[in-house]
């Protein structure tokens, strides 16, 4: 049976070493789980950079485990048949025999939050979908079990930034109920198939694993917005478990909704301290704390506060943008700028033995070799020929770069573990904080809810520059300023997850496009509202320059369809939070139909109708609508990839501008 336990605490009273005993474990904590897409397509060879990175990371002897987001397969063109008749028939350990480490599988709450396809289970009045997957504990647990999870995170209902207070509480309560139900199902596997025959295989898996004593470890997904709400969450969950009389223990809490807070160390510290404060003292050494999406320079401070495990995808995200992390400096530099850091013998600024890009076992001969391939225009035939000859293609270099970046993060984790072992973690955090303002800010914030004697220990070490003082803006300080009549707050947008397509429909409004505009520009929506203030819309507007005077912009909302710029600041448009997904076929059809009707009514007024879009789902909507209407040109005509980075590429924006100038550029 899974189990977490603290084995020792640093002699200085800070940080803790532990062991998480799970199938394919154990895991020594503190630990870092790199995010890996174990499903990158229809087979184990699919996935481009992910395919190469899997092979690369699995060879790391220091790998403690990997993190997989349960619903990430939706990003890779996997069909329902391929998922159910292929991927769910074996565990990841069986699909990847070289994977000699536990798999931690998150529930995919963020993906599910934006999906209509997977929303309601048939037993609750919803419509069956082709995947047999729904947003309920049994369905997601069944998926995690089929994948052979060693550790699972319970199905959660994430809290986006600026969500309305009433909805925050509602979603936290839903997450607590979901976690309790998950433990109840593991306690009684027959509940997996109650009203859901799709989980028969998962029920058999769970019964077998329980009989063998190797059921997965369970981490309860935890959310909150401040010290008090996180503490409330932990306390209410523990109370609910006790009231339910469940025999099944859980191994820890996993704190989510944190990625936007990576640069807000003061808020992050409050959340962690709120969680730790609510865990009963008698159980503190048997309940671990994981933080989602955080790893790197923050690890030392968070370990000092009692965090036991981390995960991150930054190593891959940086690699995709050709960013190289300088060891010890936490600086991401462009590969093009790396020569300034390479010595006269061609050695990279890295001495990490496990690095497959720069280390002694590297198969990469030189910086020039990397750049020659990455900058080449390699077609399909050449890629296949190089692969057949055992030669590197672009994905191999991206994977080696991602491995280097991961090693920078993992080596920091190993340093922190050694500092705990030596009883010198606080000294190390002091050293880091003096070099990094974010860590300094977090360390000062930690002293406000201090139950470790942190401030006294800092003073004893003479670290008066790190002691919380008047320069620290606490909640109380903000309140005092407000009461004094000095309003230093800035208005922020609140969002609601309760909006539906009926809350705004321009087709039901009295609307006429401005008569002086002769170009209709259709572009996708943005997460930031109003749209005009978003990075995508503002950059495009700037690039179009003088053309803006002739352009009427219409934004395609994944929720509402066409939103003319005149309506961008209406409440339903400002508040909604939704991203159109290709699995939500009914929603894509609704958005497309509304755009077609909008064009039928208003298209004749415009001399030119153009779209600018580089995201796959929104491009499909706009292209289909233009084809159905019979007019309209979508730019860029031939993007290198359908992803956000292409939206900002200068040549793509220039292609649109040249078209509007009447200088239609064609390849020669």
mmCIF file of C-alpha atoms in Angstrom, residues 202-567:
data_model
loop_
_atom_site.group_PDB
_atom_site.id
_atom_site.type_symbol
_atom_site.label_atom_id
_atom_site.label_comp_id
_atom_site.label_asym_id
_atom_site.label_seq_id
_atom_site.Cartn_x
_atom_site.Cartn_y
_atom_site.Cartn_z
ATOM 1 C CA UNK A 202 -10.217 -0.011 -14.566
ATOM 2 C CA UNK A 203 -12.223 -1.724 -11.808
ATOM 3 C CA UNK A 204 -10.407 -4.980 -12.538
ATOM 4 C CA UNK A 205 -7.072 -3.147 -12.452
ATOM 5 C CA UNK A 206 -7.883 -1.593 -9.094
ATOM 6 C CA UNK A 207 -9.116 -4.858 -7.549
ATOM 7 C CA UNK A 208 -5.953 -6.630 -8.684
ATOM 8 C CA UNK A 209 -3.707 -3.874 -7.390
ATOM 9 C CA UNK A 210 -5.488 -3.776 -4.033
ATOM 10 C CA UNK A 211 -5.089 -7.525 -3.711
ATOM 11 C CA UNK A 212 -1.380 -7.133 -4.434
ATOM 12 C CA UNK A 213 -1.119 -4.201 -2.016
ATOM 13 C CA UNK A 214 0.142 -1.768 -4.669
ATOM 14 C CA UNK A 215 -2.766 0.566 -5.338
ATOM 15 C CA UNK A 216 -1.652 4.079 -6.343
ATOM 16 C CA UNK A 217 -0.692 6.838 -3.980
ATOM 17 C CA UNK A 218 -3.307 9.584 -3.757
ATOM 18 C CA UNK A 219 -2.629 13.308 -3.635
ATOM 19 C CA UNK A 220 -5.618 15.502 -2.955
ATOM 20 C CA UNK A 221 -5.784 18.433 -5.366
ATOM 21 C CA UNK A 222 -5.786 21.605 -3.294
ATOM 22 C CA UNK A 223 -6.824 25.119 -4.283
ATOM 23 C CA UNK A 224 -7.172 28.467 -2.591
ATOM 24 C CA UNK A 225 -6.506 32.144 -3.086
ATOM 25 C CA UNK A 226 -4.877 33.111 0.213
ATOM 26 C CA UNK A 227 -3.696 31.745 3.574
ATOM 27 C CA UNK A 228 -7.216 31.530 5.002
ATOM 28 C CA UNK A 229 -8.973 29.821 2.067
ATOM 29 C CA UNK A 230 -6.252 27.193 1.667
ATOM 30 C CA UNK A 231 -6.407 26.452 5.393
ATOM 31 C CA UNK A 232 -10.195 26.231 5.171
ATOM 32 C CA UNK A 233 -9.880 23.791 2.263
ATOM 33 C CA UNK A 234 -7.437 21.467 4.055
ATOM 34 C CA UNK A 235 -9.416 21.501 7.278
ATOM 35 C CA UNK A 236 -12.745 20.826 5.552
ATOM 36 C CA UNK A 237 -11.320 17.984 3.488
ATOM 37 C CA UNK A 238 -9.811 16.228 6.511
ATOM 38 C CA UNK A 239 -13.095 16.675 8.380
ATOM 39 C CA UNK A 240 -15.069 15.275 5.417
ATOM 40 C CA UNK A 241 -12.806 12.203 5.226
ATOM 41 C CA UNK A 242 -13.180 11.557 8.937
ATOM 42 C CA UNK A 243 -16.976 11.952 8.727
ATOM 43 C CA UNK A 244 -17.107 9.520 5.805
ATOM 44 C CA UNK A 245 -15.308 6.915 7.912
ATOM 45 C CA UNK A 246 -12.996 5.977 5.044
ATOM 46 C CA UNK A 247 -10.349 3.354 5.608
ATOM 47 C CA UNK A 248 -8.257 4.563 2.669
ATOM 48 C CA UNK A 249 -5.551 7.033 3.651
ATOM 49 C CA UNK A 250 -4.095 9.603 1.289
ATOM 50 C CA UNK A 251 -0.437 10.452 0.825
ATOM 51 C CA UNK A 252 -0.579 14.212 0.575
ATOM 52 C CA UNK A 253 -1.970 17.414 -0.873
ATOM 53 C CA UNK A 254 -1.101 18.823 -4.288
ATOM 54 C CA UNK A 255 -1.434 22.591 -4.449
ATOM 55 C CA UNK A 256 -2.663 23.815 -7.832
ATOM 56 C CA UNK A 257 -3.556 26.961 -9.805
ATOM 57 C CA UNK A 258 0.001 28.139 -9.126
ATOM 58 C CA UNK A 259 1.607 28.687 -12.530
ATOM 59 C CA UNK A 260 0.443 32.339 -12.721
ATOM 60 C CA UNK A 261 2.020 32.860 -9.263
ATOM 61 C CA UNK A 262 5.571 31.751 -10.071
ATOM 62 C CA UNK A 263 6.683 35.368 -10.048
ATOM 63 C CA UNK A 264 4.439 36.270 -7.068
ATOM 64 C CA UNK A 265 6.473 34.590 -4.359
ATOM 65 C CA UNK A 266 4.682 36.394 -1.551
ATOM 66 C CA UNK A 267 1.305 34.937 -2.603
ATOM 67 C CA UNK A 268 2.804 31.504 -3.210
ATOM 68 C CA UNK A 269 4.348 31.502 0.259
ATOM 69 C CA UNK A 270 1.004 32.388 1.854
ATOM 70 C CA UNK A 271 -0.726 29.483 0.134
ATOM 71 C CA UNK A 272 1.913 26.975 1.203
ATOM 72 C CA UNK A 273 1.897 28.224 4.777
ATOM 73 C CA UNK A 274 -1.902 28.116 4.815
ATOM 74 C CA UNK A 275 -1.857 24.464 3.783
ATOM 75 C CA UNK A 276 0.851 23.496 6.268
ATOM 76 C CA UNK A 277 -0.891 25.319 9.119
ATOM 77 C CA UNK A 278 -4.116 23.338 8.636
ATOM 78 C CA UNK A 279 -2.520 19.872 8.645
ATOM 79 C CA UNK A 280 -2.907 18.378 12.138
ATOM 80 C CA UNK A 281 0.410 18.353 13.969
ATOM 81 C CA UNK A 282 0.136 14.656 14.719
ATOM 82 C CA UNK A 283 -0.166 13.852 10.992
ATOM 83 C CA UNK A 284 2.335 16.373 9.618
ATOM 84 C CA UNK A 285 5.032 13.751 9.042
ATOM 85 C CA UNK A 286 2.729 11.417 7.121
ATOM 86 C CA UNK A 287 1.119 13.938 4.740
ATOM 87 C CA UNK A 288 3.280 15.213 1.895
ATOM 88 C CA UNK A 289 2.869 18.508 0.060
ATOM 89 C CA UNK A 290 3.314 18.757 -3.710
ATOM 90 C CA UNK A 291 3.158 21.994 -5.716
ATOM 91 C CA UNK A 292 2.013 21.857 -9.336
ATOM 92 C CA UNK A 293 3.952 23.712 -12.011
ATOM 93 C CA UNK A 294 6.712 25.040 -9.762
ATOM 94 C CA UNK A 295 10.371 24.078 -9.935
ATOM 95 C CA UNK A 296 13.712 25.794 -10.325
ATOM 96 C CA UNK A 297 15.030 28.666 -8.255
ATOM 97 C CA UNK A 298 11.957 28.591 -5.964
ATOM 98 C CA UNK A 299 12.729 25.071 -4.722
ATOM 99 C CA UNK A 300 15.073 26.056 -1.895
ATOM 100 C CA UNK A 301 12.647 28.481 -0.243
ATOM 101 C CA UNK A 302 9.623 26.227 -0.715
ATOM 102 C CA UNK A 303 11.493 23.213 0.681
ATOM 103 C CA UNK A 304 12.415 25.359 3.675
ATOM 104 C CA UNK A 305 8.668 25.895 4.221
ATOM 105 C CA UNK A 306 7.963 22.150 4.055
ATOM 106 C CA UNK A 307 7.173 21.368 0.397
ATOM 107 C CA UNK A 308 8.143 17.790 -0.487
ATOM 108 C CA UNK A 309 7.766 17.527 -4.258
ATOM 109 C CA UNK A 310 7.547 19.636 -7.364
ATOM 110 C CA UNK A 311 6.848 19.319 -11.067
ATOM 111 C CA UNK A 312 7.551 21.577 -14.002
ATOM 112 C CA UNK A 313 7.361 21.809 -17.778
ATOM 113 C CA UNK A 314 9.615 24.870 -18.061
ATOM 114 C CA UNK A 315 12.484 22.776 -19.391
ATOM 115 C CA UNK A 316 10.434 21.863 -22.461
ATOM 116 C CA UNK A 317 8.741 25.225 -22.907
ATOM 117 C CA UNK A 318 12.120 26.965 -22.872
ATOM 118 C CA UNK A 319 13.481 24.432 -25.359
ATOM 119 C CA UNK A 320 10.623 25.041 -27.795
ATOM 120 C CA UNK A 321 11.596 28.708 -27.848
ATOM 121 C CA UNK A 322 15.292 27.784 -28.261
ATOM 122 C CA UNK A 323 16.140 28.964 -24.757
ATOM 123 C CA UNK A 324 19.161 27.648 -22.873
ATOM 124 C CA UNK A 325 19.178 27.941 -19.074
ATOM 125 C CA UNK A 326 22.544 29.085 -17.741
ATOM 126 C CA UNK A 327 23.369 26.845 -14.740
ATOM 127 C CA UNK A 328 23.506 28.740 -11.456
ATOM 128 C CA UNK A 329 22.125 31.958 -12.922
ATOM 129 C CA UNK A 330 18.508 31.081 -13.833
ATOM 130 C CA UNK A 331 18.919 33.113 -16.987
ATOM 131 C CA UNK A 332 17.223 31.848 -20.133
ATOM 132 C CA UNK A 333 19.214 32.955 -23.140
ATOM 133 C CA UNK A 334 18.475 32.450 -26.822
ATOM 134 C CA UNK A 335 20.586 29.791 -28.520
ATOM 135 C CA UNK A 336 21.712 32.477 -30.935
ATOM 136 C CA UNK A 337 23.343 34.284 -27.987
ATOM 137 C CA UNK A 338 25.058 31.205 -26.535
ATOM 138 C CA UNK A 339 28.458 31.737 -28.235
ATOM 139 C CA UNK A 340 29.163 34.546 -25.738
ATOM 140 C CA UNK A 341 29.166 31.859 -23.017
ATOM 141 C CA UNK A 342 31.156 29.182 -24.893
ATOM 142 C CA UNK A 343 34.881 29.092 -24.158
ATOM 143 C CA UNK A 344 37.674 29.040 -26.738
ATOM 144 C CA UNK A 345 37.742 25.239 -26.716
ATOM 145 C CA UNK A 346 34.058 25.078 -27.660
ATOM 146 C CA UNK A 347 32.872 24.025 -24.192
ATOM 147 C CA UNK A 348 29.354 24.972 -23.155
ATOM 148 C CA UNK A 349 28.801 26.783 -19.804
ATOM 149 C CA UNK A 350 27.687 23.522 -18.180
ATOM 150 C CA UNK A 351 29.516 20.864 -16.211
ATOM 151 C CA UNK A 352 26.531 18.703 -15.244
ATOM 152 C CA UNK A 353 27.459 15.024 -15.728
ATOM 153 C CA UNK A 354 23.913 13.967 -16.696
ATOM 154 C CA UNK A 355 23.447 16.631 -19.376
ATOM 155 C CA UNK A 356 23.139 14.979 -22.785
ATOM 156 C CA UNK A 357 23.681 18.286 -24.590
ATOM 157 C CA UNK A 358 26.854 19.483 -22.876
ATOM 158 C CA UNK A 359 28.032 16.655 -20.597
ATOM 159 C CA UNK A 360 30.732 14.030 -21.110
ATOM 160 C CA UNK A 361 28.262 11.556 -22.654
ATOM 161 C CA UNK A 362 26.905 14.085 -25.145
ATOM 162 C CA UNK A 363 26.416 12.972 -28.725
ATOM 163 C CA UNK A 364 26.359 16.608 -29.883
ATOM 164 C CA UNK A 365 29.716 17.563 -31.343
ATOM 165 C CA UNK A 366 29.458 21.342 -31.459
ATOM 166 C CA UNK A 367 27.298 24.428 -31.203
ATOM 167 C CA UNK A 368 27.599 24.879 -34.964
ATOM 168 C CA UNK A 369 26.190 21.403 -35.541
ATOM 169 C CA UNK A 370 23.108 22.268 -33.454
ATOM 170 C CA UNK A 371 22.425 25.543 -35.221
ATOM 171 C CA UNK A 372 23.002 24.142 -38.714
ATOM 172 C CA UNK A 373 20.248 21.586 -38.233
ATOM 173 C CA UNK A 374 17.833 23.821 -36.301
ATOM 174 C CA UNK A 375 18.107 26.539 -38.954
ATOM 175 C CA UNK A 376 17.812 24.153 -41.885
ATOM 176 C CA UNK A 377 14.690 23.808 -43.998
ATOM 177 C CA UNK A 378 14.413 20.054 -43.584
ATOM 178 C CA UNK A 379 11.624 18.397 -45.531
ATOM 179 C CA UNK A 380 9.850 15.136 -44.768
ATOM 180 C CA UNK A 381 12.001 12.968 -47.032
ATOM 181 C CA UNK A 382 15.253 14.304 -45.584
ATOM 182 C CA UNK A 383 13.975 13.816 -42.025
ATOM 183 C CA UNK A 384 13.046 10.216 -42.734
ATOM 184 C CA UNK A 385 16.400 9.551 -44.403
ATOM 185 C CA UNK A 386 18.337 10.999 -41.461
ATOM 186 C CA UNK A 387 16.242 9.002 -39.000
ATOM 187 C CA UNK A 388 16.853 5.808 -40.982
ATOM 188 C CA UNK A 389 20.602 6.500 -40.892
ATOM 189 C CA UNK A 390 20.560 7.161 -37.156
ATOM 190 C CA UNK A 391 21.312 10.850 -37.668
ATOM 191 C CA UNK A 392 19.804 13.647 -35.592
ATOM 192 C CA UNK A 393 16.835 15.674 -36.761
ATOM 193 C CA UNK A 394 15.554 18.910 -35.223
ATOM 194 C CA UNK A 395 13.512 17.107 -32.560
ATOM 195 C CA UNK A 396 16.658 15.427 -31.245
ATOM 196 C CA UNK A 397 18.376 18.754 -30.626
ATOM 197 C CA UNK A 398 15.290 20.244 -29.013
ATOM 198 C CA UNK A 399 15.113 17.172 -26.769
ATOM 199 C CA UNK A 400 18.779 17.497 -25.758
ATOM 200 C CA UNK A 401 18.207 21.181 -25.030
ATOM 201 C CA UNK A 402 15.168 20.294 -22.896
ATOM 202 C CA UNK A 403 17.243 17.660 -21.083
ATOM 203 C CA UNK A 404 19.918 20.271 -20.327
ATOM 204 C CA UNK A 405 17.293 22.649 -18.956
ATOM 205 C CA UNK A 406 15.790 19.894 -16.820
ATOM 206 C CA UNK A 407 19.201 19.014 -15.414
ATOM 207 C CA UNK A 408 19.639 22.632 -14.294
ATOM 208 C CA UNK A 409 16.357 22.355 -12.349
ATOM 209 C CA UNK A 410 17.086 18.865 -11.057
ATOM 210 C CA UNK A 411 20.595 19.734 -9.917
ATOM 211 C CA UNK A 412 19.137 22.562 -7.852
ATOM 212 C CA UNK A 413 16.751 20.060 -6.282
ATOM 213 C CA UNK A 414 19.690 17.762 -5.505
ATOM 214 C CA UNK A 415 21.595 20.676 -3.940
ATOM 215 C CA UNK A 416 18.613 21.483 -1.761
ATOM 216 C CA UNK A 417 18.334 17.873 -0.662
ATOM 217 C CA UNK A 418 22.014 17.886 0.296
ATOM 218 C CA UNK A 419 21.620 21.147 2.222
ATOM 219 C CA UNK A 420 18.807 19.564 4.246
ATOM 220 C CA UNK A 421 20.969 16.534 4.882
ATOM 221 C CA UNK A 422 23.793 18.765 6.125
ATOM 222 C CA UNK A 423 21.462 20.953 8.214
ATOM 223 C CA UNK A 424 22.370 24.101 6.267
ATOM 224 C CA UNK A 425 19.224 24.807 4.229
ATOM 225 C CA UNK A 426 18.494 28.166 5.857
ATOM 226 C CA UNK A 427 22.053 29.344 5.176
ATOM 227 C CA UNK A 428 21.622 28.328 1.550
ATOM 228 C CA UNK A 429 18.283 30.159 1.238
ATOM 229 C CA UNK A 430 19.891 33.285 2.704
ATOM 230 C CA UNK A 431 22.575 33.059 0.023
ATOM 231 C CA UNK A 432 19.981 32.621 -2.737
ATOM 232 C CA UNK A 433 17.731 35.415 -1.418
ATOM 233 C CA UNK A 434 20.590 37.913 -1.454
ATOM 234 C CA UNK A 435 21.021 37.243 -5.164
ATOM 235 C CA UNK A 436 17.369 37.096 -6.161
ATOM 236 C CA UNK A 437 14.704 39.672 -5.319
ATOM 237 C CA UNK A 438 11.814 37.197 -5.797
ATOM 238 C CA UNK A 439 13.242 34.781 -3.237
ATOM 239 C CA UNK A 440 13.996 37.680 -0.888
ATOM 240 C CA UNK A 441 10.393 38.839 -1.167
ATOM 241 C CA UNK A 442 9.106 35.332 -0.445
ATOM 242 C CA UNK A 443 11.440 34.878 2.512
ATOM 243 C CA UNK A 444 10.219 38.120 4.068
ATOM 244 C CA UNK A 445 6.587 37.148 3.477
ATOM 245 C CA UNK A 446 7.212 33.804 5.196
ATOM 246 C CA UNK A 447 7.966 35.653 8.438
ATOM 247 C CA UNK A 448 4.397 37.017 8.691
ATOM 248 C CA UNK A 449 2.870 33.571 9.314
ATOM 249 C CA UNK A 450 5.979 32.171 10.934
ATOM 250 C CA UNK A 451 5.793 29.145 13.183
ATOM 251 C CA UNK A 452 9.401 28.089 12.613
ATOM 252 C CA UNK A 453 11.189 30.893 14.465
ATOM 253 C CA UNK A 454 12.409 32.044 11.067
ATOM 254 C CA UNK A 455 12.854 35.720 11.922
ATOM 255 C CA UNK A 456 14.870 34.961 15.075
ATOM 256 C CA UNK A 457 17.076 32.541 13.140
ATOM 257 C CA UNK A 458 17.733 35.139 10.458
ATOM 258 C CA UNK A 459 18.679 37.707 13.087
ATOM 259 C CA UNK A 460 20.931 35.178 14.823
ATOM 260 C CA UNK A 461 22.767 34.736 11.518
ATOM 261 C CA UNK A 462 23.076 38.483 11.072
ATOM 262 C CA UNK A 463 20.795 38.471 8.026
ATOM 263 C CA UNK A 464 19.065 41.698 9.043
ATOM 264 C CA UNK A 465 18.697 42.667 5.392
ATOM 265 C CA UNK A 466 16.273 39.733 5.010
ATOM 266 C CA UNK A 467 14.219 40.344 8.149
ATOM 267 C CA UNK A 468 10.657 41.458 7.426
ATOM 268 C CA UNK A 469 10.309 45.172 8.010
ATOM 269 C CA UNK A 470 8.475 48.233 6.819
ATOM 270 C CA UNK A 471 9.338 47.520 3.198
ATOM 271 C CA UNK A 472 7.121 44.410 3.244
ATOM 272 C CA UNK A 473 3.585 45.111 2.073
ATOM 273 C CA UNK A 474 1.312 42.771 3.991
ATOM 274 C CA UNK A 475 -2.452 42.519 3.702
ATOM 275 C CA UNK A 476 -2.713 44.525 6.905
ATOM 276 C CA UNK A 477 -0.543 47.305 5.467
ATOM 277 C CA UNK A 478 -2.734 47.498 2.388
ATOM 278 C CA UNK A 479 -5.829 47.704 4.555
ATOM 279 C CA UNK A 480 -4.333 50.533 6.607
ATOM 280 C CA UNK A 481 -3.505 52.478 3.456
ATOM 281 C CA UNK A 482 -7.030 52.023 2.160
ATOM 282 C CA UNK A 483 -8.572 53.105 5.485
ATOM 283 C CA UNK A 484 -6.425 56.239 5.412
ATOM 284 C CA UNK A 485 -8.166 57.277 2.215
ATOM 285 C CA UNK A 486 -5.254 56.581 -0.163
ATOM 286 C CA UNK A 487 -6.551 54.232 -2.820
ATOM 287 C CA UNK A 488 -3.519 52.564 -4.394
ATOM 288 C CA UNK A 489 -5.437 49.615 -5.768
ATOM 289 C CA UNK A 490 -5.875 48.978 -9.471
ATOM 290 C CA UNK A 491 -9.096 47.634 -10.853
ATOM 291 C CA UNK A 492 -8.790 44.047 -12.073
ATOM 292 C CA UNK A 493 -11.113 41.985 -14.191
ATOM 293 C CA UNK A 494 -13.217 39.327 -12.521
ATOM 294 C CA UNK A 495 -14.222 36.240 -14.464
ATOM 295 C CA UNK A 496 -17.110 33.800 -14.298
ATOM 296 C CA UNK A 497 -17.283 30.206 -15.455
ATOM 297 C CA UNK A 498 -21.087 30.295 -15.541
ATOM 298 C CA UNK A 499 -21.457 32.154 -18.826
ATOM 299 C CA UNK A 500 -22.962 30.299 -21.779
ATOM 300 C CA UNK A 501 -23.262 31.101 -25.512
ATOM 301 C CA UNK A 502 -26.703 32.604 -24.820
ATOM 302 C CA UNK A 503 -25.256 35.438 -22.721
ATOM 303 C CA UNK A 504 -23.999 37.282 -25.793
ATOM 304 C CA UNK A 505 -24.968 36.878 -29.429
ATOM 305 C CA UNK A 506 -24.415 39.823 -31.740
ATOM 306 C CA UNK A 507 -26.973 38.367 -34.143
ATOM 307 C CA UNK A 508 -29.719 39.221 -31.659
ATOM 308 C CA UNK A 509 -28.575 42.859 -31.371
ATOM 309 C CA UNK A 510 -29.345 45.916 -33.437
ATOM 310 C CA UNK A 511 -25.977 46.188 -35.064
ATOM 311 C CA UNK A 512 -24.595 47.863 -38.162
ATOM 312 C CA UNK A 513 -20.879 47.954 -38.937
ATOM 313 C CA UNK A 514 -19.382 51.445 -39.192
ATOM 314 C CA UNK A 515 -19.964 52.711 -42.733
ATOM 315 C CA UNK A 516 -16.543 54.338 -43.056
ATOM 316 C CA UNK A 517 -14.681 51.004 -42.673
ATOM 317 C CA UNK A 518 -13.968 49.025 -45.849
ATOM 318 C CA UNK A 519 -11.906 46.112 -44.444
ATOM 319 C CA UNK A 520 -13.306 43.434 -42.125
ATOM 320 C CA UNK A 521 -10.586 41.797 -40.036
ATOM 321 C CA UNK A 522 -11.520 38.576 -38.213
ATOM 322 C CA UNK A 523 -9.128 37.363 -35.485
ATOM 323 C CA UNK A 524 -9.333 34.927 -32.545
ATOM 324 C CA UNK A 525 -10.144 35.948 -28.994
ATOM 325 C CA UNK A 526 -7.583 36.307 -26.220
ATOM 326 C CA UNK A 527 -7.560 35.295 -22.576
ATOM 327 C CA UNK A 528 -6.889 38.882 -21.537
ATOM 328 C CA UNK A 529 -9.923 41.132 -21.677
ATOM 329 C CA UNK A 530 -10.768 43.560 -23.120
ATOM 330 C CA UNK A 531 -9.388 41.948 -26.258
ATOM 331 C CA UNK A 532 -7.875 45.226 -27.449
ATOM 332 C CA UNK A 533 -5.545 45.285 -24.443
ATOM 333 C CA UNK A 534 -4.249 41.752 -24.998
ATOM 334 C CA UNK A 535 -0.784 41.135 -26.339
ATOM 335 C CA UNK A 536 -2.036 39.453 -29.521
ATOM 336 C CA UNK A 537 -4.519 42.167 -30.475
ATOM 337 C CA UNK A 538 -2.320 45.106 -29.495
ATOM 338 C CA UNK A 539 0.758 43.805 -31.348
ATOM 339 C CA UNK A 540 -1.252 43.146 -34.512
ATOM 340 C CA UNK A 541 -2.878 46.565 -34.299
ATOM 341 C CA UNK A 542 0.535 48.208 -34.043
ATOM 342 C CA UNK A 543 1.914 46.246 -37.006
ATOM 343 C CA UNK A 544 -1.034 47.223 -39.196
ATOM 344 C CA UNK A 545 -0.290 50.883 -38.547
ATOM 345 C CA UNK A 546 -2.321 53.262 -40.715
ATOM 346 C CA UNK A 547 -4.548 50.480 -41.971
ATOM 347 C CA UNK A 548 -6.374 50.478 -38.633
ATOM 348 C CA UNK A 549 -8.351 53.516 -39.787
ATOM 349 C CA UNK A 550 -10.001 51.417 -42.503
ATOM 350 C CA UNK A 551 -10.370 48.200 -40.517
ATOM 351 C CA UNK A 552 -13.363 46.972 -38.571
ATOM 352 C CA UNK A 553 -12.153 44.276 -36.182
ATOM 353 C CA UNK A 554 -14.379 41.348 -35.266
ATOM 354 C CA UNK A 555 -13.099 38.887 -32.693
ATOM 355 C CA UNK A 556 -14.115 35.228 -32.812
ATOM 356 C CA UNK A 557 -14.940 34.205 -29.256
ATOM 357 C CA UNK A 558 -14.867 30.490 -28.518
ATOM 358 C CA UNK A 559 -17.911 31.073 -26.330
ATOM 359 C CA UNK A 560 -19.986 33.593 -28.311
ATOM 360 C CA UNK A 561 -18.820 33.594 -31.942
ATOM 361 C CA UNK A 562 -18.323 37.009 -33.598
ATOM 362 C CA UNK A 563 -17.771 39.942 -31.228
ATOM 363 C CA UNK A 564 -17.443 43.293 -33.069
ATOM 364 C CA UNK A 565 -15.022 45.675 -31.396
ATOM 365 C CA UNK A 566 -17.912 47.906 -30.283
ATOM 366 C CA UNK A 567 -19.030 45.168 -27.846
#
